[in-house]
């Protein structure tokens, strides 16, 4: 079964994404107390997920209102025209370089 990418509002798939990011951030980044649950920036942004059937195998938050305004000014970027990709995670069981590339391409499209 192929992996599809979509902006998600399905509560079941979002719950799977939050659980996946909590597990991966704790295990792979060594953050044992990391809380991957939904937060204000999730609710204010958009979540792009990678799914295989009814299973979320990856996701990332697309958030506006970047907390790096000073750096954007230094780069001559307009804050309203920028976004941040946050909490990017792909299940290690399916993670490949090609999947990361495909996901980033979809993030670019979804961020426009």
Backbone as JSON Lines, residues from 0, in Angstrom:
{"i":0,"aa":"X","n":[0.84,-1.18,0.0],"ca":[0.0,0.0,0.0],"c":[0.89,1.24,0.0]}
{"i":1,"aa":"X","n":[0.55,2.21,-0.83],"ca":[1.39,3.4,-0.96],"c":[1.11,4.41,0.16]}
{"i":2,"aa":"X","n":[2.04,5.32,0.32],"ca":[1.91,6.37,1.33],"c":[1.34,7.61,0.66]}
{"i":3,"aa":"X","n":[0.3,8.18,1.29],"ca":[-0.34,9.4,0.81],"c":[-0.06,10.52,1.8]}
{"i":4,"aa":"X","n":[-0.02,11.74,1.28],"ca":[0.2,12.92,2.11],"c":[-1.05,13.78,2.05]}
{"i":5,"aa":"X","n":[-1.45,14.34,3.2],"ca":[-2.63,15.2,3.21],"c":[-2.63,16.1,4.43]}
{"i":6,"aa":"X","n":[-3.22,17.29,4.24],"ca":[-3.49,18.14,5.39],"c":[-4.62,17.47,6.14]}
{"i":7,"aa":"X","n":[-4.46,17.34,7.44],"ca":[-5.33,16.46,8.21],"c":[-6.18,17.22,9.22]}
{"i":8,"aa":"X","n":[-7.45,16.81,9.3],"ca":[-8.33,17.29,10.37],"c":[-9.02,16.11,11.05]}
{"i":9,"aa":"X","n":[-8.7,14.89,10.64],"ca":[-9.29,13.68,11.21],"c":[-8.72,13.44,12.6]}
{"i":10,"aa":"X","n":[-9.58,13.4,13.61],"ca":[-9.1,13.3,15.0],"c":[-8.34,12.0,15.26]}
{"i":11,"aa":"X","n":[-8.71,10.9,14.64],"ca":[-8.01,9.64,14.84],"c":[-6.59,9.7,14.27]}
{"i":12,"aa":"X","n":[-6.45,10.2,13.05],"ca":[-5.12,10.31,12.44],"c":[-4.25,11.32,13.18]}
{"i":13,"aa":"X","n":[-4.85,12.42,13.62],"ca":[-4.09,13.4,14.4],"c":[-3.6,12.79,15.71]}
{"i":14,"aa":"X","n":[-4.44,12.03,16.38],"ca":[-4.03,11.37,17.63],"c":[-2.86,10.43,17.37]}
{"i":15,"aa":"X","n":[-2.89,9.72,16.25],"ca":[-1.78,8.83,15.9],"c":[-0.5,9.63,15.66]}
{"i":16,"aa":"X","n":[-0.63,10.77,14.98],"ca":[0.53,11.63,14.74],"c":[1.12,12.13,16.06]}
{"i":17,"aa":"X","n":[0.28,12.61,16.97],"ca":[0.78,13.11,18.26],"c":[1.49,12.0,19.04]}
{"i":18,"aa":"X","n":[0.94,10.8,19.01],"ca":[1.57,9.67,19.7],"c":[2.9,9.31,19.04]}
{"i":19,"aa":"X","n":[2.94,9.29,17.71],"ca":[4.17,8.97,16.99],"c":[5.26,9.99,17.29]}
{"i":20,"aa":"X","n":[4.92,11.27,17.28],"ca":[5.96,12.28,17.54],"c":[6.45,12.19,18.99]}
{"i":21,"aa":"X","n":[5.55,11.88,19.93],"ca":[5.99,11.72,21.31],"c":[6.96,10.55,21.43]}
{"i":22,"aa":"X","n":[6.61,9.41,20.84],"ca":[7.48,8.23,20.92],"c":[8.84,8.5,20.28]}
{"i":23,"aa":"X","n":[8.83,9.08,19.08],"ca":[10.09,9.3,18.36],"c":[10.95,10.36,19.04]}
{"i":24,"aa":"X","n":[10.35,11.45,19.5],"ca":[11.14,12.49,20.15],"c":[11.74,11.97,21.45]}
{"i":25,"aa":"X","n":[10.99,11.17,22.18],"ca":[11.52,10.6,23.42],"c":[12.66,9.63,23.14]}
{"i":26,"aa":"X","n":[12.45,8.72,22.21],"ca":[13.42,7.66,21.94],"c":[14.61,8.17,21.12]}
{"i":27,"aa":"X","n":[14.34,8.85,20.01],"ca":[15.41,9.21,19.08],"c":[16.15,10.48,19.47]}
{"i":28,"aa":"X","n":[15.46,11.41,20.1],"ca":[16.11,12.66,20.5],"c":[16.52,12.66,21.97]}
{"i":29,"aa":"X","n":[16.21,11.58,22.67],"ca":[16.6,11.47,24.07],"c":[15.89,12.47,24.96]}
{"i":30,"aa":"X","n":[14.61,12.72,24.68],"ca":[13.81,13.65,25.48],"c":[12.75,12.87,26.24]}
{"i":31,"aa":"X","n":[13.12,12.23,27.36],"ca":[12.21,11.31,28.05],"c":[10.92,11.93,28.55]}
{"i":32,"aa":"X","n":[10.9,13.23,28.77],"ca":[9.7,13.89,29.29],"c":[8.92,14.64,28.22]}
{"i":33,"aa":"X","n":[9.3,14.47,26.96],"ca":[8.64,15.2,25.88],"c":[7.16,14.83,25.81]}
{"i":34,"aa":"X","n":[6.3,15.85,25.75],"ca":[4.86,15.66,25.6],"c":[4.5,15.95,24.15]}
{"i":35,"aa":"X","n":[4.15,14.92,23.41],"ca":[3.82,15.08,22.0],"c":[2.37,15.41,21.73]}
{"i":36,"aa":"X","n":[1.59,15.58,22.79],"ca":[0.16,15.86,22.63],"c":[-0.1,17.18,21.93]}
{"i":37,"aa":"X","n":[-1.33,17.32,21.47],"ca":[-1.75,18.53,20.77],"c":[-1.51,19.76,21.64]}
{"i":38,"aa":"X","n":[-1.03,20.83,21.01],"ca":[-0.81,22.07,21.75],"c":[-1.37,23.25,20.96]}
{"i":39,"aa":"X","n":[-1.22,24.45,21.49],"ca":[-1.8,25.64,20.86],"c":[-1.29,25.86,19.44]}
{"i":40,"aa":"X","n":[0.01,25.6,19.2],"ca":[0.55,25.81,17.85],"c":[-0.01,24.77,16.87]}
{"i":41,"aa":"X","n":[-0.33,23.57,17.36],"ca":[-1.0,22.6,16.49],"c":[-2.36,23.13,16.07]}
{"i":42,"aa":"X","n":[-3.11,23.64,17.04],"ca":[-4.46,24.13,16.76],"c":[-4.44,25.37,15.86]}
{"i":43,"aa":"X","n":[-3.4,26.18,15.97],"ca":[-3.31,27.41,15.17],"c":[-2.74,27.15,13.78]}
{"i":44,"aa":"X","n":[-2.05,26.04,13.6],"ca":[-1.42,25.74,12.32],"c":[-2.16,24.67,11.55]}
{"i":45,"aa":"X","n":[-1.42,24.02,10.69],"ca":[-1.95,22.91,9.88],"c":[-1.03,21.72,10.07]}
{"i":46,"aa":"X","n":[-1.59,20.53,10.07],"ca":[-0.8,19.3,10.2],"c":[-0.84,18.55,8.88]}
{"i":47,"aa":"X","n":[0.33,18.34,8.29],"ca":[0.44,17.51,7.1],"c":[0.86,16.13,7.57]}
{"i":48,"aa":"X","n":[0.1,15.13,7.22],"ca":[0.45,13.78,7.63],"c":[0.81,12.93,6.41]}
{"i":49,"aa":"X","n":[1.57,11.89,6.69],"ca":[1.82,10.81,5.74],"c":[1.05,9.63,6.28]}
{"i":50,"aa":"X","n":[0.28,9.0,5.42],"ca":[-0.54,7.88,5.89],"c":[-0.45,6.71,4.93]}
{"i":51,"aa":"X","n":[-0.54,5.56,5.52],"ca":[-0.64,4.3,4.77],"c":[-1.96,3.69,5.21]}
{"i":52,"aa":"X","n":[-2.96,3.78,4.36],"ca":[-4.3,3.35,4.75],"c":[-4.81,4.21,5.89]}
{"i":53,"aa":"X","n":[-5.23,3.56,6.97],"ca":[-5.75,4.28,8.14],"c":[-4.67,4.52,9.19]}
{"i":54,"aa":"X","n":[-3.42,4.32,8.84],"ca":[-2.32,4.46,9.81],"c":[-1.46,5.67,9.46]}
{"i":55,"aa":"X","n":[-1.29,6.57,10.43],"ca":[-0.39,7.71,10.27],"c":[1.04,7.22,10.44]}
{"i":56,"aa":"X","n":[1.89,7.47,9.44],"ca":[3.29,7.05,9.52],"c":[4.24,8.24,9.55]}
{"i":57,"aa":"X","n":[3.67,9.44,9.6],"ca":[4.51,10.63,9.69],"c":[3.67,11.87,9.73]}
{"i":58,"aa":"X","n":[4.31,12.97,10.07],"ca":[3.59,14.23,10.09],"c":[4.51,15.39,10.43]}
{"i":59,"aa":"X","n":[3.99,16.57,10.17],"ca":[4.7,17.8,10.52],"c":[3.67,18.91,10.67]}
{"i":60,"aa":"X","n":[4.01,19.86,11.52],"ca":[3.15,21.02,11.73],"c":[3.65,22.16,10.85]}
{"i":61,"aa":"X","n":[2.73,22.8,10.15],"ca":[3.03,24.01,9.38],"c":[2.46,25.16,10.18]}
{"i":62,"aa":"X","n":[3.33,26.01,10.7],"ca":[2.9,27.07,11.61],"c":[3.32,28.43,11.1]}
{"i":63,"aa":"X","n":[2.41,29.39,11.22],"ca":[2.76,30.77,10.9],"c":[3.09,31.46,12.21]}
{"i":64,"aa":"X","n":[3.36,32.74,12.13],"ca":[3.7,33.46,13.35],"c":[5.01,32.95,13.93]}
{"i":65,"aa":"X","n":[6.0,32.86,13.08],"ca":[7.3,32.31,13.47],"c":[7.89,33.07,14.66]}
{"i":66,"aa":"X","n":[8.37,32.34,15.67],"ca":[8.97,32.99,16.84],"c":[10.4,33.46,16.57]}
{"i":67,"aa":"X","n":[10.75,33.6,15.3],"ca":[12.11,34.02,14.93],"c":[12.05,35.31,14.11]}
{"i":68,"aa":"X","n":[11.18,36.23,14.5],"ca":[10.97,37.47,13.75],"c":[12.26,38.24,13.5]}
{"i":69,"aa":"X","n":[13.1,38.29,14.5],"ca":[14.35,39.04,14.37],"c":[15.22,38.46,13.25]}
{"i":70,"aa":"X","n":[15.31,37.14,13.2],"ca":[16.11,36.5,12.16],"c":[15.5,36.72,10.78]}
{"i":71,"aa":"X","n":[14.17,36.72,10.69],"ca":[13.52,36.97,9.4],"c":[13.85,38.36,8.9]}
{"i":72,"aa":"X","n":[13.86,39.34,9.8],"ca":[14.22,40.71,9.41],"c":[15.65,40.77,8.92]}
{"i":73,"aa":"X","n":[16.56,40.07,9.58],"ca":[17.96,40.06,9.16],"c":[18.13,39.47,7.77]}
{"i":74,"aa":"X","n":[17.23,38.57,7.4],"ca":[17.29,37.92,6.09],"c":[16.44,38.63,5.04]}
{"i":75,"aa":"X","n":[15.85,39.78,5.43],"ca":[14.96,40.53,4.55],"c":[13.76,39.7,4.09]}
{"i":76,"aa":"X","n":[13.23,38.89,4.98],"ca":[12.04,38.1,4.69],"c":[10.83,38.73,5.37]}
{"i":77,"aa":"X","n":[9.71,38.69,4.7],"ca":[8.47,39.23,5.25],"c":[7.83,38.15,6.12]}
{"i":78,"aa":"X","n":[7.61,38.48,7.38],"ca":[7.1,37.47,8.33],"c":[5.79,36.84,7.89]}
{"i":79,"aa":"X","n":[4.88,37.65,7.33],"ca":[3.59,37.11,6.91],"c":[3.69,36.14,5.73]}
{"i":80,"aa":"X","n":[4.82,36.18,5.02],"ca":[5.01,35.29,3.87],"c":[5.82,34.04,4.24]}
{"i":81,"aa":"X","n":[6.12,33.88,5.52],"ca":[6.95,32.75,5.96],"c":[6.16,31.84,6.9]}
{"i":82,"aa":"X","n":[6.6,30.62,6.97],"ca":[6.04,29.67,7.93],"c":[7.18,28.8,8.44]}
{"i":83,"aa":"X","n":[6.87,28.02,9.44],"ca":[7.86,27.09,9.99],"c":[7.3,25.69,9.94]}
{"i":84,"aa":"X","n":[8.18,24.75,9.66],"ca":[7.82,23.33,9.77],"c":[8.31,22.88,11.12]}
{"i":85,"aa":"X","n":[7.42,22.35,11.92],"ca":[7.76,21.96,13.28],"c":[7.3,20.55,13.56]}
{"i":86,"aa":"X","n":[7.96,19.93,14.54],"ca":[7.57,18.6,15.02],"c":[7.47,17.57,13.89]}
{"i":87,"aa":"X","n":[8.45,17.62,12.98],"ca":[8.51,16.72,11.82],"c":[8.95,15.34,12.29]}
{"i":88,"aa":"X","n":[8.17,14.33,11.94],"ca":[8.48,12.96,12.37],"c":[8.01,11.97,11.3]}
{"i":89,"aa":"X","n":[8.82,10.94,11.1],"ca":[8.43,9.81,10.25],"c":[8.75,8.54,11.02]}
{"i":90,"aa":"X","n":[7.8,7.63,11.02],"ca":[7.97,6.35,11.71],"c":[9.24,5.66,11.21]}
{"i":91,"aa":"X","n":[10.15,5.29,12.12],"ca":[11.4,4.64,11.71],"c":[11.18,3.35,10.91]}
{"i":92,"aa":"X","n":[10.03,2.71,11.09],"ca":[9.75,1.47,10.36],"c":[9.58,1.69,8.86]}
{"i":93,"aa":"X","n":[9.21,2.91,8.47],"ca":[9.0,3.19,7.04],"c":[9.92,4.28,6.52]}
{"i":94,"aa":"X","n":[10.73,4.87,7.39],"ca":[11.56,6.02,7.02],"c":[12.64,5.63,6.02]}
{"i":95,"aa":"X","n":[12.67,6.36,4.92],"ca":[13.72,6.23,3.92],"c":[14.1,7.63,3.46]}
{"i":96,"aa":"X","n":[15.25,7.76,2.84],"ca":[15.65,9.06,2.3],"c":[14.62,9.54,1.29]}
{"i":97,"aa":"X","n":[14.14,8.64,0.44],"ca":[13.15,9.04,-0.57],"c":[11.85,9.52,0.07]}
{"i":98,"aa":"X","n":[11.41,8.86,1.13],"ca":[10.19,9.3,1.8],"c":[10.37,10.68,2.41]}
{"i":99,"aa":"X","n":[11.53,10.95,3.0],"ca":[11.8,12.28,3.55],"c":[11.76,13.32,2.43]}
{"i":100,"aa":"X","n":[12.36,13.01,1.29],"ca":[12.34,13.93,0.14],"c":[10.91,14.19,-0.32]}
{"i":101,"aa":"X","n":[10.14,13.12,-0.45],"ca":[8.75,13.26,-0.89],"c":[7.94,14.09,0.11]}
{"i":102,"aa":"X","n":[8.18,13.84,1.39],"ca":[7.45,14.58,2.43],"c":[7.81,16.07,2.36]}
{"i":103,"aa":"X","n":[9.08,16.38,2.22],"ca":[9.5,17.79,2.13],"c":[8.89,18.47,0.91]}
{"i":104,"aa":"X","n":[8.81,17.76,-0.22],"ca":[8.18,18.32,-1.41],"c":[6.71,18.64,-1.14]}
{"i":105,"aa":"X","n":[6.03,17.76,-0.44],"ca":[4.62,17.99,-0.09],"c":[4.48,19.14,0.9]}
{"i":106,"aa":"X","n":[5.44,19.26,1.83],"ca":[5.42,20.38,2.77],"c":[5.56,21.71,2.02]}
{"i":107,"aa":"X","n":[6.43,21.74,1.03],"ca":[6.59,22.97,0.23],"c":[5.27,23.32,-0.45]}
{"i":108,"aa":"X","n":[4.65,22.34,-1.09],"ca":[3.36,22.58,-1.76],"c":[2.3,23.05,-0.77]}
{"i":109,"aa":"X","n":[2.21,22.4,0.37],"ca":[1.17,22.72,1.36],"c":[1.42,24.06,2.03]}
{"i":110,"aa":"X","n":[2.65,24.55,1.99],"ca":[3.01,25.79,2.67],"c":[2.75,27.03,1.81]}
{"i":111,"aa":"X","n":[2.41,26.83,0.57],"ca":[2.22,27.97,-0.35],"c":[0.9,28.65,-0.15]}
